[in-house]
XYZ file of C-alpha atoms in Angstrom:
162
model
C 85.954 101.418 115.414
C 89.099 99.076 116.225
C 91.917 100.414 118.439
C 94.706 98.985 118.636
C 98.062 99.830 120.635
C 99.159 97.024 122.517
C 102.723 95.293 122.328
C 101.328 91.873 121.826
C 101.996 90.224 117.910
C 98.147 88.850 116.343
C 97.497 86.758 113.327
C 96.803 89.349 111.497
C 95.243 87.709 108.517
C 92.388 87.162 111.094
C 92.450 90.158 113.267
C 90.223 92.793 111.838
C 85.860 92.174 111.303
C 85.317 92.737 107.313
C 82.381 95.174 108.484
C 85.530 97.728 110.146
C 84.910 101.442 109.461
C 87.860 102.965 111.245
C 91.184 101.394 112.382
C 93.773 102.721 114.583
C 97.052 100.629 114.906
C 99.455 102.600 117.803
C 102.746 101.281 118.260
C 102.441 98.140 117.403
C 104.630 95.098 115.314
C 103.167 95.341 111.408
C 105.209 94.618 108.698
C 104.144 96.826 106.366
C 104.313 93.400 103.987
C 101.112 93.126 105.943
C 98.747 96.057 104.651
C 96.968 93.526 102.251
C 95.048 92.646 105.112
C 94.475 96.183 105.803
C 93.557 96.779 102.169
C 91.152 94.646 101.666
C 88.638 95.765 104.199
C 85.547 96.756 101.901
C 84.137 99.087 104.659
C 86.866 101.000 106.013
C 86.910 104.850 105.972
C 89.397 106.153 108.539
C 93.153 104.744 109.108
C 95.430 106.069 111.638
C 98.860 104.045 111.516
C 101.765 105.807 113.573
C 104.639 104.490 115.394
C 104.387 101.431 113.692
C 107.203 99.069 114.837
C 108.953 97.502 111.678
C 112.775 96.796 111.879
C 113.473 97.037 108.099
C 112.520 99.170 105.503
C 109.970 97.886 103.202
C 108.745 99.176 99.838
C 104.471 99.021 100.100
C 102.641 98.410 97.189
C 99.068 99.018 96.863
C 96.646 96.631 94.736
C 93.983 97.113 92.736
C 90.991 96.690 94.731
C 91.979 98.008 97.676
C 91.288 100.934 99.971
C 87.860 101.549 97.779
C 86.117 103.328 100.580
C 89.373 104.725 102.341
C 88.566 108.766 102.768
C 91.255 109.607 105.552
C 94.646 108.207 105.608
C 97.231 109.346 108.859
C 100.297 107.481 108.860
C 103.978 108.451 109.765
C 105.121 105.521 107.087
C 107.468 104.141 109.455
C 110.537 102.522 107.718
C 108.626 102.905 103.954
C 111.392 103.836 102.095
C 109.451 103.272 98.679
C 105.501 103.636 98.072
C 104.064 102.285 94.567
C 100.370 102.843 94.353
C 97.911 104.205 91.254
C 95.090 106.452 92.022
C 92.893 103.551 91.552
C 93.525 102.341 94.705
C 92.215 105.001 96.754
C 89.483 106.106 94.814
C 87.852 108.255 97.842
C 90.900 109.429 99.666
C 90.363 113.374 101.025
C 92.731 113.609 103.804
C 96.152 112.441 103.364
C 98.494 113.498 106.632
C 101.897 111.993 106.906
C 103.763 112.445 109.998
C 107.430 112.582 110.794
C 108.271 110.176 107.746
C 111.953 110.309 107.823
C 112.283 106.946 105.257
C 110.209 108.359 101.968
C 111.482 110.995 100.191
C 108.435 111.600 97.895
C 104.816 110.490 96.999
C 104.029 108.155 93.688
C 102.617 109.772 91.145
C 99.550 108.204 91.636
C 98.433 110.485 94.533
C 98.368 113.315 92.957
C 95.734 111.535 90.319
C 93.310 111.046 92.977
C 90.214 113.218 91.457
C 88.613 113.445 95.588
C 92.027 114.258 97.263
C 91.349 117.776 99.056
C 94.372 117.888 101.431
C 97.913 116.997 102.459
C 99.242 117.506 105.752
C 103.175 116.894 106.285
C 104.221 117.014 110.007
C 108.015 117.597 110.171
C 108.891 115.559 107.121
C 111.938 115.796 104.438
C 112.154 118.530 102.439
C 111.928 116.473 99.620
C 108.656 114.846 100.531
C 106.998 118.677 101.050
C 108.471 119.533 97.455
C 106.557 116.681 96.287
C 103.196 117.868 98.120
C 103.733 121.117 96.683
C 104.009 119.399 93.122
C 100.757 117.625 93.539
C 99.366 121.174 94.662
C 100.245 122.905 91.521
C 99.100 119.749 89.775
C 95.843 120.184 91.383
C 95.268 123.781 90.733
C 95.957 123.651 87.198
C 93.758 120.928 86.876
C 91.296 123.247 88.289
C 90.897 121.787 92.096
C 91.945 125.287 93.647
C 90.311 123.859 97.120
C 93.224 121.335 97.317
C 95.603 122.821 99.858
C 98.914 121.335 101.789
C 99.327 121.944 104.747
C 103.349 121.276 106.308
C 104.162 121.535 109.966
C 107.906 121.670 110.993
C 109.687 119.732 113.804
C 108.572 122.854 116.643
C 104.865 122.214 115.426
C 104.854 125.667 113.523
C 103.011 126.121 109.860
C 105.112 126.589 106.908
C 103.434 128.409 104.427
C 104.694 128.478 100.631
């Protein structure tokens, strides 16, 4: 496991060992420009990215290749304003949980394509983000995964069930 939450910048093309199972970045500088670097750990199964400190928006797109072994994703996608991935690219994703995004509006396509995706969590995020989540639920279900459930939390940290 690699914590990090400090307010110091790191090469980060050299900052993380390949063999990294879980990473936790806290408030810290990374240009989301930077999630290659992320990506490409062959190992890694659990990333937590919130209060990420990025001064522009950024569009992130995913390659091919990357995130193979990802299975739990937490990130409030600070100052994404556009996401482009395939379901390729997170082949094992279960848990996706996206809190207090306030930039991204709604989720590519290619999430809702992931075959092992088993939950969404939205924690006070736009509307138009949980409209999309509910899309990819009925998506699900009619594709016959009736265990895929979202889950959407509003800003007083109350359920909101649909």
């Amino acid at each position: 496991m690699y914590y990090l939450s400090t307010d110091y910048s790191m090469t980060w093309n050299h900052a993380f060992p390949m063999g990294l199972k879980k990473l936790y970045l806290n408030s810290v500088p990374f240009p989301w420009e930077n999630m290659n670097i992320i990506g490409w750990l062959p190992d890694l199964h659990v990333l937590q990215m919130t209060a990420i400190r990025v001064n522009k928006t950024s569009e992130w797109r995913t390659e091919e290749g990357q995130f193979l072994q990802l299975k739990y994703f937490h990130s409030s996608l600070d100052y994404v304003s556009k996401w482009e991935m395939e379901k390729e690219h997170f082949p094992c994703l279960e848990s996706l949980i996206i809190d207090r995004a306030i930039w991204i509006y709604k989720f590519p396509s290619g999430v809702g394509e992931i075959d092992s995706l088993q939950y969404i969590e939205l924690k006070d995020c736009q509307q138009s983000l949980v409209d999309s989540a509910k899309q990819i639920q009925k998506n699900q279900h009619e594709n016959g995964n009736n265990a895929f459930r979202v889950r959407v939390i509003d800003y007083k940290g109350e359920d909101v069930l649909f």
